[in-house]
Amino acid sequence: MASARKILNLDRPFPMRRGGALQDVQIAYETWGDLSFCNDNAILIFTGLSPSAHAASSTEDPAPGWWEDMIGPGRPIDTRRFFVICVNSLGSPFGSTSPTSINPATGQCYRLTFPVLTVEDIARAGHEVVTSLGIKKLAAVVGPSLGGMTVLAYCALFPEGARALVSISSAARSTPFAIALRSLQREMIRKDPAWLEGNYASDAIPVQGMRLARKLGMITYRSAKEWLQRFGRERANAERKPGDPFGIDFEVESYLENHAVKFIGQFDPNCYLYISRAMDLFDLADHGGSVAEALRRFTVERALIIGVETDLLFPIEQQQELADGLSNGTRTVQFARLASIQGHDSFLVDMDRFRPVITDFLAELKLANP
Amino acid sequence: MASARKILNLDRPFPMRRGGALQDVQIAYETWGDLSFCNDNAILIFTGLSPSAHAASSTEDPAPGWWEDMIGPGRPIDTRRFFVICVNSLGSPFGSTSPTSINPATGQCYRLTFPVLTVEDIARAGHEVVTSLGIKKLAAVVGPSLGGMTVLAYCALFPEGARALVSISSAARSTPFAIALRSLQREMIRKDPAWLEGNYASDAIPVQGMRLARKLGMITYRSAKEWLQRFGRERANAERKPGDPFGIDFEVESYLENHAVKFIGQFDPNCYLYISRAMDLFDLADHGGSVAEALRRFTVERALIIGVETDLLFPIEQQQELADGLSNGTRTVQFARLASIQGHDSFLVDMDRFRPVITDFLAELKLANP
């Protein structure tokens, strides 16, 4: 398959926030559009937990990207106007250095010898790509979910790094409820006997643990309201297998099964564990003593915070906290509280609500050379 | 240990709603207080998924019951005034016939040969206890969670069975969101290799599956709001084990681990599967074509519906649906919408909010011989 993927090879050690350092780090990314003469039109996008850098299609890779409706000519993140970069998170297995990579010091895969991963490390890897492209200051840094946390980390680590930020369904830190859910997902994988303390073969991954973790993910990424409208008490079409009293009865159970089966093999279990834990560990208060002080120190001129009322994992109160913390009387802060019913995943599906908000915000970003 | 448990032995077959019949059925129950001369002061209590019939302490069994603060002399369900009965659900392993019982036809444990269990079967088993005690009509039938569903089934099956009902954090039927969560809990148990298709030995139960299922239960029984207040981002005291990068970091993870460990061995996995599925299958619309019509046919004179705003599993809209459906202009229907932050489990912990509501409702129940 054609690929638009570019790789940045770092020729110096990459120290990790919680200790250790990676050698020969690679960061995969894709770009769309052209950098302007004065390098002022770049938008950096960080992803959620599982996507690759392929956020949108291109001539090199016509396959639809994970945010296809959002990025492209004439789309909200308009590639006729902006130079758009999406990075594959450090720790994620789609081209960036991750637990699946070979440790050059040993010639073996890192697996659990990979150092503790933090959101700040992901942000700093993205910053390496930005500087390698000759960009001093981004027009905007944008991200949903984990990507939104990475946006916050980026602004905390690189005060002059971006003129604007867009945080979507994100948070300054995870709630204990979200931590509990992710901790349980990790336990599902780790307690699968096939996990083998991380030493599974590539053709014998802990399928059962990944299936359960993905199903719990799907349950928490959507909302009870959506499913009530969508499934109600509809029964599954499939005939119940005789002698299986606990098989699939309801359509919602089929839906989860189908999604889980699709996910297996798409994402490396060890990478999942590292990135999931990075989300738990992230705390913007580490950058100033409190969330409020960390946000106060941000130097972005404009901020757009988007939150969804039905989001269980990143509840709307956490979006409000970000908007309140960024409002300092001089900065332009827009808080879009959306009534989407698709929960945390709304940014991927409820495009009719998300598109205009992002279009309008970016339209007001002035560029030196329009 | 002393026990107040009584057993009703049925000497005729007990036909099950979805097919099959049980022989030699036993129903375990406990009682508190005395039946009045005209047998009009009996309150029947159905339980949630996992408790036994030991709802409160007594001289025979001084151990605190699962609803100790609610039942007793001078308590909201006042045993000086009422004769209180609590039944162990059919299918539950605390004395009633269940998948752990010996099938008299084979001499073997039922395990997965136990017929499909429904909430209506649990209600009918409770009714057998009531009639065996010479009671024609209950003063009230009361239940939280699954017990509330059983209350609704009881009123649908036995139109003249009770003068009043109290449904707490219950529903006319499960939402697809609740079904998805329970289905996932069942899958965790069934996919534990130690489950052995239900044929585990009593000293080798599927511990890992039960642990995961219990943790997911705890997450959905409480609320994000409570945990934010209670745990915030508090770190666990325990030292992290070196070399275990995915062990316990946060206090909320310790809390779940401690609760899960306590639950293991307390409840039989196959019984859990049967009762959990009964909750999914229950649909009050089966008793009249629609939920509204089923509720319209109820003949209780008084109804108390209690719901909690932070309940994820039985959301407040479902409580409103019950209250609305029962209001027919002549019946006294009280809907208590409580702001408890402990989610679905509030009826077990937020006693200061629950006690007065139940006290006041029962105080207005007139008895012939006070």
XYZ file of C-alpha atoms in Angstrom:
740
model
C 0.000 0.000 0.000
C 1.230 3.496 -0.808
C 2.310 5.507 2.223
C 2.656 9.200 2.865
C 4.562 8.438 6.021
C 7.773 10.337 6.698
C 10.233 9.397 9.409
C 12.352 11.719 11.508
C 15.498 9.951 12.718
C 16.999 11.538 15.812
C 20.762 11.238 15.983
C 21.033 12.086 19.684
C 19.631 10.327 22.774
C 16.035 11.115 23.679
C 15.842 11.366 27.483
C 12.504 10.230 28.937
C 10.716 12.293 31.559
C 10.492 9.539 34.165
C 14.005 8.214 33.624
C 15.967 6.363 30.991
C 16.710 7.461 27.471
C 15.968 6.092 24.009
C 18.619 5.827 21.318
C 18.050 6.177 17.556
C 14.516 7.431 18.048
C 12.242 7.515 15.027
C 9.120 9.647 14.839
C 6.618 8.906 12.064
C 4.492 11.733 10.719
C 2.506 12.824 7.699
C 1.964 16.294 6.290
C -0.630 17.952 4.056
C -0.461 21.332 2.305
C 2.565 23.610 2.031
C 4.568 25.523 4.545
C 4.299 29.272 3.904
C 7.248 31.485 3.093
C 7.538 32.724 6.689
C 6.727 29.327 8.210
C 3.736 30.662 10.124
C 0.939 28.419 8.869
C 1.741 25.070 10.480
C -0.830 23.128 12.490
C 0.377 20.160 14.525
C -2.133 17.410 15.327
C -1.665 14.883 18.108
C -3.813 11.727 18.050
C -5.910 9.772 20.510
C -4.692 6.478 21.962
C -4.725 4.242 18.909
C -4.557 6.096 15.537
C -1.524 6.388 13.289
C -0.252 9.613 11.724
C -2.557 8.970 8.756
C -5.166 11.537 9.734
C -6.318 12.195 6.159
C -5.878 10.877 2.653
C -3.377 12.363 0.206
C -2.151 11.677 -3.299
C 0.571 9.434 -1.886
C -1.899 7.521 0.291
C -5.521 7.783 -0.844
C -6.860 5.624 2.030
C -9.223 7.645 4.251
C -7.547 8.888 7.421
C -8.876 8.744 10.955
C -10.017 12.404 10.756
C -10.738 12.474 7.031
C -13.730 14.807 7.275
C -11.750 17.367 9.246
C -8.556 17.789 7.185
C -8.177 18.646 3.494
C -8.785 21.350 0.928
C -11.925 23.268 1.912
C -12.293 21.256 5.132
C -12.206 22.773 8.639
C -8.438 22.264 8.901
C -7.984 23.640 5.396
C -4.847 22.341 3.707
C -5.021 25.137 1.097
C -4.305 27.567 3.901
C -2.438 25.515 6.513
C 0.522 23.183 6.494
C -0.800 20.293 8.574
C 1.394 17.801 10.429
C 0.131 14.724 12.277
C 2.602 12.718 14.356
C 2.367 9.119 15.393
C 2.790 9.233 19.173
C 6.062 8.065 20.658
C 5.224 4.623 22.068
C 2.695 3.851 19.352
C 3.552 1.076 16.901
C 2.838 2.871 13.607
C 6.370 3.916 12.727
C 7.463 5.757 15.859
C 9.786 4.182 18.407
C 7.708 2.013 20.733
C 7.870 -1.127 22.877
C 7.771 -3.094 19.573
C 11.008 -1.440 18.359
C 14.440 -3.014 18.553
C 16.550 -1.613 21.385
C 19.847 -0.865 19.603
C 21.744 -1.586 22.815
C 20.521 -5.200 22.962
C 19.305 -6.055 19.485
C 16.034 -7.203 21.109
C 12.570 -5.674 21.153
C 12.083 -3.315 24.063
C 8.788 -4.847 25.229
C 8.600 -4.098 28.991
C 12.125 -2.729 29.117
C 10.784 0.367 27.358
C 11.001 3.218 29.867
C 7.862 4.635 31.488
C 6.099 6.703 28.826
C 4.535 10.072 29.642
C 2.355 12.469 27.697
C 5.193 14.963 27.930
C 7.482 12.538 26.060
C 4.906 12.290 23.279
C 4.670 16.090 23.130
C 8.452 16.461 22.983
C 8.716 13.899 20.170
C 6.167 15.970 18.240
C 8.230 19.078 18.904
C 11.282 17.373 17.392
C 9.349 16.917 14.159
C 8.253 20.552 14.194
C 11.785 21.908 14.654
C 13.178 19.481 12.069
C 10.814 21.106 9.564
C 12.227 24.546 10.344
C 9.107 25.727 12.167
C 9.706 28.006 15.160
C 6.130 28.647 16.178
C 3.008 26.733 15.199
C -0.130 28.502 14.088
C -1.994 25.979 16.218
C -1.552 22.718 18.067
C -4.639 20.514 17.970
C -5.669 17.216 19.508
C -8.591 15.103 20.696
C -8.594 12.863 23.805
C -4.999 11.812 24.590
C -4.093 14.196 21.754
C -5.691 17.026 23.720
C -3.649 16.122 26.787
C -0.579 16.189 24.537
C -1.585 19.658 23.322
C -1.619 20.828 26.944
C 1.755 19.216 27.618
C 3.149 20.849 24.469
C 2.025 24.301 25.583
C 3.444 23.720 29.058
C 6.822 22.484 27.783
C 7.216 24.972 24.902
C 5.749 28.270 26.026
C 6.531 29.935 22.696
C 5.628 26.852 20.699
C 2.189 27.762 19.372
C -0.048 30.779 18.797
C -3.236 28.823 19.411
C -4.421 25.563 20.902
C -7.432 23.350 20.269
C -8.193 20.798 22.981
C -11.015 18.384 22.225
C -12.586 16.072 24.831
C -9.420 16.174 26.869
C -8.455 17.065 30.435
C -5.751 18.561 32.600
C -5.588 15.186 34.339
C -7.580 11.977 34.495
C -10.381 11.436 37.001
C -10.144 8.403 39.310
C -13.123 6.992 37.385
C -11.188 7.140 34.088
C -8.080 5.755 35.813
C -10.115 2.853 37.223
C -11.475 1.979 33.785
C -8.076 2.116 32.096
C -6.439 0.217 34.957
C -9.033 -2.529 34.469
C -8.394 -2.614 30.717
C -4.697 -3.052 31.374
C -5.408 -5.808 33.881
C -7.531 -7.633 31.286
C -4.531 -7.742 28.960
C -1.945 -8.507 31.638
C -3.993 -11.354 33.112
C -4.468 -13.019 29.739
C -2.120 -16.038 30.009
C -1.053 -15.359 26.405
C 0.442 -11.990 27.418
C 3.436 -13.857 28.918
C 4.640 -10.786 30.851
C 4.858 -8.941 27.548
C 6.848 -11.651 25.764
C 4.107 -12.909 23.395
C 5.058 -13.771 19.811
C 3.651 -11.517 17.091
C 1.384 -14.339 15.872
C 0.195 -15.259 19.384
C -0.859 -12.000 20.996
C -3.175 -11.952 24.049
C -6.286 -11.864 21.866
C -8.741 -12.458 24.671
C -7.380 -9.675 26.865
C -7.344 -7.260 23.937
C -10.914 -8.204 23.050
C -12.169 -7.488 26.567
C -10.180 -4.249 26.813
C -11.517 -3.050 23.486
C -15.104 -3.830 24.472
C -14.751 -1.889 27.694
C -13.195 0.889 25.632
C -16.170 0.946 23.255
C -18.589 1.052 26.193
C -16.832 4.063 27.708
C -16.147 5.866 24.410
C -19.826 6.114 23.504
C -22.878 6.950 25.604
C -25.875 5.222 27.123
C -28.116 7.756 25.383
C -26.792 6.934 21.914
C -27.154 3.200 22.421
C -30.678 3.527 23.716
C -31.636 5.294 20.483
C -29.555 3.002 18.328
C -30.186 -0.430 19.801
C -32.973 -0.242 22.374
C -33.670 -3.886 23.202
C -33.155 -5.111 19.646
C -32.232 -8.781 19.555
C -29.199 -10.042 17.636
C -29.889 -11.676 14.289
C -27.508 -14.537 14.792
C -29.079 -17.756 15.958
C -28.066 -18.590 19.494
C -25.754 -21.538 19.530
C -27.553 -24.433 21.241
C -25.927 -25.305 24.535
C -24.442 -21.828 24.971
C -26.658 -20.174 27.564
C -24.496 -17.053 27.756
C -23.974 -16.247 24.089
C -25.138 -13.136 22.278
C -28.788 -12.171 22.805
C -28.859 -8.481 22.079
C -27.784 -6.364 19.114
C -25.557 -4.269 21.371
C -23.592 -7.417 22.199
C -23.050 -8.175 18.478
C -21.938 -4.621 17.894
C -19.291 -4.844 20.616
C -18.126 -8.235 19.381
C -17.708 -6.967 15.826
C -15.742 -3.929 16.931
C -13.519 -5.966 19.234
C -12.713 -8.513 16.535
C -11.743 -5.721 14.129
C -9.387 -4.177 16.699
C -7.434 -7.368 17.445
C -4.140 -7.326 15.588
C -4.514 -3.620 14.820
C -2.677 -2.500 17.922
C 0.181 -3.988 19.850
C -0.830 -4.952 23.421
C 2.361 -3.688 25.106
C 2.058 -0.328 23.313
C -1.542 -0.164 24.491
C -0.418 -0.690 28.095
C 2.245 2.026 27.912
C 0.039 4.666 26.292
C -2.960 3.876 28.498
C -0.824 4.338 31.597
C 0.657 7.585 30.249
C -2.904 8.973 30.219
C -3.351 8.058 33.901
C -0.021 9.575 34.910
C -0.495 12.893 33.107
C -1.141 15.798 35.446
C -0.889 19.340 34.151
C -0.407 20.449 37.765
C 3.147 19.074 37.447
C 3.850 22.195 35.373
C 3.298 24.912 37.901
C 2.052 23.367 41.140
C -1.624 23.450 40.215
C -3.723 23.082 37.099
C -4.772 26.736 37.351
C -1.179 27.981 37.593
C -0.022 25.738 34.726
C -2.783 27.098 32.496
C -2.073 30.659 33.608
C 1.488 30.302 32.313
C 0.367 29.302 28.805
C 1.282 31.955 26.238
C -1.070 30.971 23.400
C -3.095 33.950 22.150
C -6.185 31.944 21.342
C -7.652 28.723 22.736
C -10.573 26.574 21.699
C -11.816 24.014 24.217
C -14.397 21.566 22.898
C -16.247 19.227 25.232
C -19.193 16.876 24.912
C -21.968 16.633 27.475
C -22.258 12.835 27.245
C -18.526 12.138 27.644
C -17.966 9.680 30.529
C -14.168 9.588 30.380
C -13.464 13.305 30.015
C -16.579 14.871 31.523
C -17.735 18.329 30.574
C -16.661 19.770 33.943
C -13.066 19.042 32.978
C -13.503 21.001 29.747
C -14.931 23.873 31.735
C -11.888 23.741 34.022
C -9.586 24.176 31.011
C -11.605 27.053 29.570
C -11.801 28.813 32.941
C -8.095 28.310 33.614
C -7.090 29.743 30.247
C -9.305 32.820 30.506
C -7.012 35.563 31.721
C -8.793 38.604 30.351
C -6.495 39.091 27.386
C -6.474 35.684 25.717
C -9.334 34.773 23.394
C -10.834 31.595 24.848
C -13.752 29.841 23.246
C -15.532 27.003 25.054
C -17.758 24.871 22.826
C -20.022 22.679 24.913
C -21.533 20.239 22.447
C -24.706 18.223 22.958
C -23.445 15.279 20.892
C -24.843 11.955 22.070
C -21.885 9.833 20.939
C -19.893 10.446 24.131
C -16.107 10.632 24.081
C -15.950 9.447 20.438
C -18.108 12.311 19.170
C -15.134 14.073 17.532
C -14.868 11.100 15.165
C -18.539 10.817 14.260
C -20.612 13.898 15.039
C -18.898 15.904 12.337
C -21.859 18.221 11.785
C -21.365 19.648 15.260
C -17.550 19.633 15.274
C -16.807 20.973 11.799
C -18.294 24.469 12.140
C -16.692 25.060 15.542
C -13.207 24.265 14.241
C -13.778 26.052 10.924
C -14.791 29.273 12.663
C -11.949 29.160 15.177
C -9.248 28.619 12.550
C -10.767 31.236 10.220
C -9.999 33.849 12.847
C -6.322 32.862 13.053
C -4.521 35.603 11.155
C -1.499 34.573 9.082
C 1.273 36.938 7.999
C 1.162 35.912 4.352
C -2.349 34.926 3.531
C -22.212 -19.468 63.000
C -25.805 -19.060 64.178
C -28.339 -18.711 61.378
C -31.816 -17.290 61.223
C -32.281 -18.888 57.840
C -35.473 -20.793 57.168
C -36.001 -23.043 54.182
C -39.213 -23.598 52.247
C -39.208 -27.010 50.566
C -41.565 -27.203 47.601
C -43.060 -30.654 47.090
C -44.239 -30.028 43.539
C -42.285 -29.159 40.355
C -41.408 -25.512 39.854
C -41.864 -24.710 36.142
C -39.455 -22.077 34.818
C -40.676 -19.208 32.649
C -38.355 -19.889 29.703
C -38.764 -23.669 29.799
C -37.793 -26.586 31.995
C -38.803 -27.223 35.561
C -36.969 -27.625 38.837
C -37.719 -30.459 41.273
C -37.460 -30.298 45.065
C -36.986 -26.535 45.016
C -35.749 -24.892 48.202
C -36.180 -21.218 48.942
C -34.134 -19.709 51.758
C -35.526 -16.751 53.666
C -35.334 -14.895 56.938
C -38.025 -13.049 58.867
C -38.110 -10.301 61.488
C -41.015 -9.172 63.650
C -44.407 -10.849 64.017
C -47.262 -11.447 61.631
C -50.366 -9.590 62.784
C -53.619 -11.310 63.659
C -55.165 -10.555 60.261
C -51.921 -11.159 58.351
C -51.879 -7.674 56.877
C -48.496 -6.362 58.033
C -46.049 -8.370 55.922
C -43.310 -6.707 53.890
C -41.412 -8.817 51.381
C -37.895 -7.739 50.408
C -36.102 -8.895 47.286
C -32.339 -8.432 47.077
C -29.871 -7.109 44.527
C -27.636 -9.476 42.565
C -25.398 -10.847 45.281
C -26.814 -10.625 48.842
C -28.266 -13.469 50.862
C -31.576 -13.357 52.759
C -29.682 -12.005 55.779
C -30.844 -8.418 55.378
C -30.594 -7.573 59.081
C -29.348 -9.022 62.329
C -31.587 -10.890 64.765
C -31.263 -12.762 68.038
C -30.668 -15.984 66.095
C -28.011 -14.363 63.886
C -26.475 -11.201 65.322
C -24.189 -10.611 62.313
C -25.076 -7.329 60.584
C -27.221 -7.811 57.475
C -26.778 -6.204 54.065
C -29.473 -3.590 54.881
C -28.875 -3.428 58.618
C -29.590 0.303 58.921
C -32.925 -0.052 57.178
C -34.584 -2.961 59.020
C -35.215 -3.401 62.746
C -37.104 -1.990 65.711
C -37.439 1.760 65.217
C -35.755 1.615 61.811
C -37.440 2.693 58.551
C -38.752 -0.833 57.916
C -39.869 -1.084 61.523
C -40.022 -4.655 62.787
C -42.191 -3.609 65.755
C -44.903 -2.778 63.253
C -44.176 -4.996 60.260
C -43.473 -8.667 59.705
C -40.505 -8.515 57.362
C -39.444 -11.312 55.022
C -36.313 -11.339 52.877
C -35.853 -14.147 50.352
C -32.648 -15.401 48.850
C -33.262 -15.234 45.098
C -33.860 -18.441 43.216
C -30.571 -19.079 41.402
C -28.488 -17.531 44.185
C -26.219 -19.854 46.173
C -27.193 -18.853 49.726
C -29.675 -21.624 50.446
C -32.067 -21.366 47.525
C -31.966 -23.779 44.604
C -29.285 -22.608 42.176
C -26.760 -23.854 39.619
C -24.714 -25.081 42.622
C -27.557 -27.375 43.795
C -27.758 -31.093 43.118
C -30.201 -31.953 40.350
C -32.229 -34.779 41.945
C -32.738 -36.340 38.511
C -28.996 -36.855 37.961
C -27.371 -36.628 41.372
C -24.993 -34.036 39.880
C -24.758 -30.269 40.331
C -26.869 -28.414 37.811
C -24.103 -26.031 36.706
C -24.985 -24.997 33.116
C -27.837 -27.508 32.909
C -29.787 -25.155 35.167
C -32.642 -23.753 33.058
C -32.603 -20.129 31.908
C -33.389 -17.998 34.953
C -35.707 -15.005 34.724
C -36.646 -12.265 37.148
C -40.190 -13.620 37.040
C -38.941 -16.982 38.371
C -37.282 -15.179 41.288
C -40.538 -13.308 41.974
C -42.584 -16.495 41.859
C -40.215 -18.250 44.266
C -40.707 -15.342 46.674
C -44.467 -15.680 46.279
C -44.231 -19.331 47.284
C -42.663 -18.248 50.579
C -45.378 -15.643 51.125
C -48.240 -18.103 50.567
C -46.515 -20.766 52.687
C -46.631 -18.279 55.573
C -50.407 -17.882 55.155
C -50.163 -14.361 53.778
C -52.703 -13.473 51.076
C -51.715 -9.889 50.451
C -48.503 -8.114 51.384
C -48.542 -4.698 52.977
C -45.636 -3.904 50.669
C -43.093 -5.492 48.375
C -39.729 -3.772 48.421
C -36.473 -4.134 46.508
C -33.368 -2.335 45.293
C -31.646 -2.910 41.932
C -32.435 -6.460 40.730
C -34.723 -6.576 43.779
C -36.663 -3.627 42.336
C -37.059 -5.433 39.022
C -38.323 -8.419 41.012
C -40.826 -6.140 42.764
C -42.152 -5.096 39.341
C -42.335 -8.727 38.193
C -44.160 -9.641 41.421
C -46.791 -6.951 40.875
C -47.236 -8.004 37.241
C -47.583 -11.710 38.071
C -49.705 -11.323 41.231
C -52.048 -8.391 40.697
C -53.595 -8.792 44.139
C -50.286 -9.637 45.755
C -49.408 -6.371 47.458
C -50.972 -3.126 48.604
C -47.845 -1.088 48.011
C -44.541 -1.303 46.185
C -41.156 0.278 46.762
C -38.773 0.169 43.785
C -35.269 1.490 44.411
C -32.726 2.194 41.659
C -34.450 -0.297 39.420
C -35.974 -0.284 35.936
C -38.730 -1.706 33.773
C -35.953 -3.116 31.593
C -32.212 -2.780 31.162
C -30.673 -0.216 28.836
C -28.286 -1.441 26.118
C -25.508 0.287 28.084
C -26.249 -1.804 31.191
C -26.594 -4.926 29.045
C -23.220 -4.235 27.427
C -21.529 -3.896 30.812
C -23.073 -7.067 32.227
C -22.388 -8.979 29.020
C -18.732 -7.966 29.324
C -18.632 -9.082 32.976
C -20.002 -12.470 31.955
C -17.444 -12.729 29.165
C -14.632 -12.020 31.657
C -15.733 -15.039 33.700
C -16.459 -17.315 30.744
C -13.143 -16.572 29.067
C -11.164 -17.352 32.205
C -9.587 -20.732 31.347
C -10.397 -21.867 34.905
C -14.136 -21.537 34.246
C -13.996 -24.828 32.269
C -17.416 -24.248 30.690
C -18.876 -24.073 34.173
C -17.242 -27.270 35.416
C -14.686 -25.726 37.797
C -14.043 -27.428 41.142
C -15.160 -25.545 44.235
C -11.529 -24.978 45.247
C -10.466 -23.857 41.757
C -12.994 -21.258 40.695
C -12.231 -18.783 37.878
C -10.687 -16.285 40.283
C -9.262 -14.003 37.633
C -12.537 -13.658 35.739
C -14.440 -13.008 38.954
C -11.893 -10.404 40.003
C -12.237 -8.497 36.721
C -16.037 -8.767 36.754
C -16.199 -7.494 40.304
C -13.951 -4.547 39.530
C -16.090 -3.548 36.572
C -19.098 -3.959 38.848
C -17.595 -1.639 41.454
C -16.823 0.959 38.769
C -20.405 0.959 37.533
C -22.041 0.711 40.971
C -20.490 3.945 42.215
C -20.003 7.305 40.499
C -17.233 9.386 38.997
C -18.294 12.263 41.228
C -17.894 10.262 44.446
C -14.463 8.975 43.465
C -13.243 12.430 42.540
C -14.115 13.613 46.054
C -12.861 10.467 47.708
C -9.656 9.686 45.837
C -8.751 12.581 43.567
C -5.297 11.688 42.320
C -4.155 10.196 45.617
C -1.329 7.723 45.151
C -1.433 4.231 46.624
C 0.579 3.645 49.766
C 1.938 0.322 48.697
C 5.421 0.381 47.280
C 5.410 -0.400 43.586
C 6.943 -3.757 42.951
C 10.183 -3.230 41.022
C 9.951 -4.596 37.487
C 6.172 -4.275 37.393
C 5.538 -1.200 35.246
C 1.763 -1.705 35.282
C 1.113 -2.303 38.968
C -0.937 -0.130 41.260
C -0.160 3.608 41.198
C -3.345 5.216 42.419
C -5.463 4.825 45.525
C -8.538 4.081 43.403
C -6.712 1.054 41.991
C -5.987 -0.263 45.518
C -9.595 0.249 46.489
C -10.826 -1.828 43.542
C -8.257 -4.526 44.209
C -9.278 -4.826 47.871
C -12.971 -5.051 47.018
C -12.371 -7.606 44.281
C -10.275 -9.823 46.548
C -12.998 -9.761 49.219
C -15.653 -10.809 46.692
C -13.774 -13.840 45.360
C -15.147 -16.980 46.915
C -18.194 -15.105 48.226
C -20.293 -15.802 45.173
C -20.459 -18.744 42.821
C -19.433 -17.804 39.260
C -22.154 -19.829 37.506
C -24.829 -18.306 39.754
C -23.423 -14.892 38.908
C -23.772 -15.628 35.187
C -27.392 -16.798 35.523
C -28.568 -13.884 37.656
C -26.677 -11.298 35.613
C -28.324 -12.559 32.450
C -31.768 -12.593 34.096
C -31.361 -8.836 34.595
C -30.653 -8.348 30.877
C -33.610 -10.484 29.821
C -36.178 -8.831 32.082
C -38.649 -6.640 30.217
C -41.777 -5.449 31.956
C -43.295 -4.894 28.497
C -43.694 -8.699 28.336
C -46.596 -8.199 30.780
C -48.968 -6.158 28.677
C -47.281 -5.320 25.370
C -45.604 -2.154 26.596
C -44.044 -0.863 29.781
C -46.816 1.723 30.110
C -49.574 -0.867 29.753
C -47.892 -3.276 32.185
C -47.631 -0.523 34.801
C -51.219 0.591 34.125
C -52.427 -2.907 35.098
C -50.713 -2.810 38.496
C -53.253 -2.768 41.327
C -51.079 -1.516 44.176
C -52.661 1.426 45.982
C -49.389 3.149 46.760
C -46.000 3.213 45.056
C -42.663 4.687 46.020
C -40.046 4.985 43.296
C -36.583 5.995 44.465
C -33.866 6.883 41.989
C -30.422 8.395 42.220
C -29.137 11.078 39.884
C -25.622 9.612 39.628
C -26.762 6.045 38.825
C -25.086 4.859 35.601
C -26.732 1.433 35.435
C -30.316 2.420 36.239
C -30.410 6.071 35.204
C -32.839 8.518 36.704
C -34.901 8.664 33.479
C -35.818 5.023 34.060
C -37.069 5.868 37.544
C -39.131 8.693 36.087
C -40.608 6.243 33.573
C -41.795 3.992 36.418
C -43.283 6.867 38.392
C -45.029 8.278 35.325
C -46.373 4.881 34.284
C -47.793 4.167 37.728
C -49.532 7.542 38.074
C -53.111 6.912 37.068
C -54.879 9.664 38.960
C -56.086 7.455 41.794
C -52.956 5.677 42.966
C -50.622 7.493 45.366
C -47.260 7.590 43.622
C -44.228 9.176 45.191
C -41.073 9.716 43.166
C -37.957 10.426 45.252
C -35.158 11.735 43.070
C -32.085 11.645 45.300
C -28.894 13.624 44.773
C -26.700 10.898 46.318
C -23.227 10.809 44.804
C -22.621 7.093 45.393
C -24.342 6.031 42.167
C -26.234 2.764 41.941
C -24.958 1.610 45.347
C -26.383 4.634 47.186
C -29.169 2.566 48.800
C -26.463 0.690 50.702
C -24.446 3.688 51.855
C -26.290 7.006 51.664
C -28.633 6.040 54.481
C -29.261 9.609 55.577
C -31.036 10.278 52.296
C -32.771 6.900 51.982
C -34.027 6.377 55.539
C -36.445 9.311 55.801
C -37.984 8.602 52.393
C -38.777 4.997 53.297
C -39.810 5.853 56.855
C -42.343 8.427 55.658
C -43.772 6.197 52.949
C -44.303 3.224 55.249
C -45.723 5.433 58.016
C -48.616 6.260 55.717
C -49.424 2.594 55.088
C -52.553 1.985 57.195
C -52.833 -1.419 58.859
C -56.096 -2.960 60.027
C -54.802 -3.827 63.493
C -52.227 -1.256 64.443
